């Protein structure tokens, strides 16, 4: 076969881009240039950008494959990527040329960008973290591949009807997705069902094979992950499930042809939809299928590439490969790697275990007990009989180690067992992940401490060396450079442009904090961003925010532990003060709350409805005017946050201490010059450490105080001994906010008075309101606020995901940069 010569590299100047843009419009899309619609314009531009990604992507792939360097794989059920076009143009440094090219046609880049749907393949923090990490890995030139599922339907679209959440399916692939490349040649076979069969191989060794299975095809769809201005383009490989011929044949008979084809669905359902649960496992069979599908396809992919390059010799496999498990969701990978090495490549148990337990690393993202995944052994056995045998064997050997360390301590064996005994025995996925991993990390300093002293205490006593902290971070490319172009320009002209990849450089802003011109510019940038946000709020919520007011924002999933309710109590408190005429020294405020509730989480949905109802009342009361506005932001998502974080003054991070593992929204706000009001929880603690107590509004019980208070927590007496709190509760009780919907908020209101309230909202009410008052006074003092805002940005360097990834690499993956 004659080799094909590659074309010369594509130009990055305006003329070259213009040429390709028109070529794609006319030749690829077949649109009549003069009548092209914005969707076609978007696709033509995206394809022109993609062409430039492609050549760098190929080069990176070849470089990584031929270097023989160690590689890491980020296994995650979620990648919350958002939009790709703006990010690719930024990282390839094409923005200027593209703008110039479009200018000729009178086209605004922003309008074209708005044609792209968010890739919403995640719930919240964990999924967005995976996306930020990929950006940092590419920017640091690390050979890391992301592995996930190509859900046909991502996170649902949230509509608000009569103040309540309604879920609509997110068919994000409907208008063809230009950023993915299907690679059918790398299709893998994933097995389900059937049974284990024992046999003796040609060497007389007894072995197991998994037979009578159903086979589901995993078809990879790759997305390019460009590094920032460094010519590296890494890969995110997402698996789509497809029915295999074998699957059809099992059902096939001439008389039932349509039925047998229709049966393909069962296989294809696996990658149909993202589970919209972010904090409680739901035990659904399809979800376990998804988890195994991802783990098995990805591991097979890595092993196949290994064998292609090295033959079936695994002696140096562990030196060259590392799997990072994003929470327990893909942790069945521990047992699956054992199975593949033993059953497919004929390694002994001990060799396979050596390899598995030195290549797997596990990150925990939550302390909430209800979020800890456990699967019924019976379900596991039905779907994955061979895998469950291996899990039992892992557990038996593991419990021997426990017994050796603590002889006779049966209680401890019971506690630590990977299999939870009982009426319906369960597989504890976190324990499987810990037993099979050489590294276990939390995502902020406090979170890791709480894991070590609490949730994983026994395991930490057994293997202290495995446990470590990696405080989260976010990518400054998307979360400053791309989402806040005016700030980017101001930063570039003040401290140079190195901050984009060395965020610590923001510290240089402290030299300019007293510079009059710089301060004025800073405030102008914030004001412009507030205008942009106010427009979005007007458009999506129908509420007018005055840009002179303080923009007070809480956006994140709706959950009781995150305490949107506490925020709301403060709004009602302010409303009550206005109604009482206590408005001396008033700071006008615009409060924005946004986020999705898990569809089955009744209380979270009631909280949304309560926010909407209070907003109705507050926004339409002539006494209130612009002193106070409240809006619920519908369908909160990555693309919305890009506008929101740039235009925020005050960032609400008010979770019950000890419950928010890290938080990452807090970091995005800080970078963009918002000041935080927050508890000593998650990464807030580290944010406050960096920025100093003067530039952070702290309130609330500490994690230790929360636990110490629990046994004698008495919200009723807290309320009755605080006149203003009592008034707030009385307003809620009176039905003032639900006059035509009697009783609908009774359950929500009752949680505040409940001595068993796990989130202890009442305990922090007074200190919260006082901290809000300090924030309000600080905001009135424009000079003081300006200083606080600048310093928050200046001290946010630690929270770049580049720092986080550098730590993962130095302490866990140990990859050479290429
Ligand atoms: C099994 C259902 C389920 C699904 C997702 C349970 C739990 C999750 C995630 C752990 C939820 C999540 O996104 N956790 C968040 O992870 C972020 C990144 O580390 C942290 O910043 C947040 O504090 C944490 O809530």
Short mmCIF file of N, CA and C and ligand atoms in Angstrom, two decimals, residues 78 124-126 129 277-281 287 327 329 365-366 371 373 443 472 561-562 660-664, ligand 1:
data_model
loop_
_atom_site.label_atom_id
_atom_site.label_comp_id
_atom_site.label_asym_id
_atom_site.label_seq_id
_atom_site.Cartn_x
_atom_site.Cartn_y
_atom_site.Cartn_z
N UNK A 78 -18.91 11.08 34.49
CA UNK A 78 -19.37 12.43 34.14
C UNK A 78 -18.23 13.30 33.62
N UNK A 124 -22.77 18.04 38.37
CA UNK A 124 -22.32 19.23 39.07
C UNK A 124 -20.82 19.19 39.26
N UNK A 125 -20.40 19.43 40.49
CA UNK A 125 -18.98 19.61 40.81
C UNK A 125 -18.06 18.51 40.30
N UNK A 126 -18.47 17.26 40.53
CA UNK A 126 -17.59 16.16 40.14
C UNK A 126 -17.37 16.10 38.63
N UNK A 129 -15.32 19.20 37.48
CA UNK A 129 -13.92 19.02 37.89
C UNK A 129 -13.18 18.19 36.86
N UNK A 277 -28.83 12.25 39.50
CA UNK A 277 -28.71 12.21 40.95
C UNK A 277 -27.33 12.62 41.36
N UNK A 278 -27.20 13.61 42.20
CA UNK A 278 -25.85 14.02 42.55
C UNK A 278 -25.50 13.70 43.98
N UNK A 279 -26.41 13.11 44.71
CA UNK A 279 -26.04 12.90 46.10
C UNK A 279 -26.68 11.69 46.74
N UNK A 280 -27.52 10.98 45.99
CA UNK A 280 -27.96 9.74 46.60
C UNK A 280 -28.01 8.66 45.54
N UNK A 281 -27.46 7.52 45.91
CA UNK A 281 -27.44 6.43 44.94
C UNK A 281 -28.86 5.90 44.84
N UNK A 287 -27.94 1.72 35.93
CA UNK A 287 -26.79 2.50 36.38
C UNK A 287 -25.57 1.57 36.61
N UNK A 327 -14.47 9.21 41.93
CA UNK A 327 -15.40 8.65 42.92
C UNK A 327 -15.56 7.14 42.70
N UNK A 329 -17.91 5.61 41.29
CA UNK A 329 -18.76 5.25 40.14
C UNK A 329 -18.09 4.27 39.18
N UNK A 365 -15.35 12.12 46.63
CA UNK A 365 -15.91 13.46 46.47
C UNK A 365 -17.05 13.78 47.40
N UNK A 366 -17.33 12.94 48.33
CA UNK A 366 -18.46 13.25 49.21
C UNK A 366 -18.40 12.49 50.52
N UNK A 371 -24.78 9.08 49.87
CA UNK A 371 -24.19 9.07 48.52
C UNK A 371 -23.20 7.93 48.34
N UNK A 373 -21.96 4.51 47.48
CA UNK A 373 -22.57 3.51 46.62
C UNK A 373 -22.46 2.10 47.19
N UNK A 443 -10.67 15.95 48.45
CA UNK A 443 -10.58 17.05 47.49
C UNK A 443 -10.41 18.43 48.12
N UNK A 472 -9.03 20.70 45.24
CA UNK A 472 -9.53 20.96 43.88
C UNK A 472 -9.05 22.29 43.32
N UNK A 561 -28.07 20.27 52.30
CA UNK A 561 -26.80 20.54 52.98
C UNK A 561 -26.13 21.82 52.46
N UNK A 562 -26.46 22.22 51.25
CA UNK A 562 -25.89 23.45 50.70
C UNK A 562 -26.62 24.69 51.21
N UNK A 660 -19.72 19.94 52.63
CA UNK A 660 -19.31 20.21 51.25
C UNK A 660 -17.85 19.75 51.11
N UNK A 661 -17.62 18.73 50.30
CA UNK A 661 -16.28 18.17 50.21
C UNK A 661 -15.26 19.26 49.86
N UNK A 662 -15.55 20.01 48.82
CA UNK A 662 -14.64 21.10 48.46
C UNK A 662 -15.42 22.33 48.01
N UNK A 663 -16.22 22.14 46.95
CA UNK A 663 -16.78 23.28 46.24
C UNK A 663 -15.76 23.71 45.20
N UNK A 664 -16.26 24.11 44.03
CA UNK A 664 -15.37 24.64 42.99
C UNK A 664 -15.95 25.93 42.42
C1 LIG B 1 -24.37 7.85 43.26
C2 LIG B 1 -24.93 9.18 43.00
C3 LIG B 1 -23.92 10.24 43.15
C4 LIG B 1 -23.54 10.95 42.04
C5 LIG B 1 -22.61 11.94 42.15
C6 LIG B 1 -23.36 10.52 44.37
C7 LIG B 1 -22.42 11.50 44.48
C8 LIG B 1 -22.04 12.20 43.38
C9 LIG B 1 -20.97 13.25 43.48
C10 LIG B 1 -19.95 12.83 44.50
C11 LIG B 1 -21.48 14.59 43.74
C12 LIG B 1 -20.46 15.66 43.50
O1 LIG B 1 -20.44 16.24 42.45
N1 LIG B 1 -19.63 15.98 44.51
C13 LIG B 1 -18.88 17.22 44.48
O2 LIG B 1 -17.59 17.03 43.95
C14 LIG B 1 -16.92 18.26 43.78
C15 LIG B 1 -15.60 18.00 43.09
O3 LIG B 1 -14.74 17.35 43.95
C16 LIG B 1 -16.76 18.97 45.11
O4 LIG B 1 -16.19 20.23 44.88
C17 LIG B 1 -18.10 19.13 45.81
O5 LIG B 1 -17.93 19.65 47.11
C18 LIG B 1 -18.81 17.80 45.88
O6 LIG B 1 -20.13 17.96 46.39
#
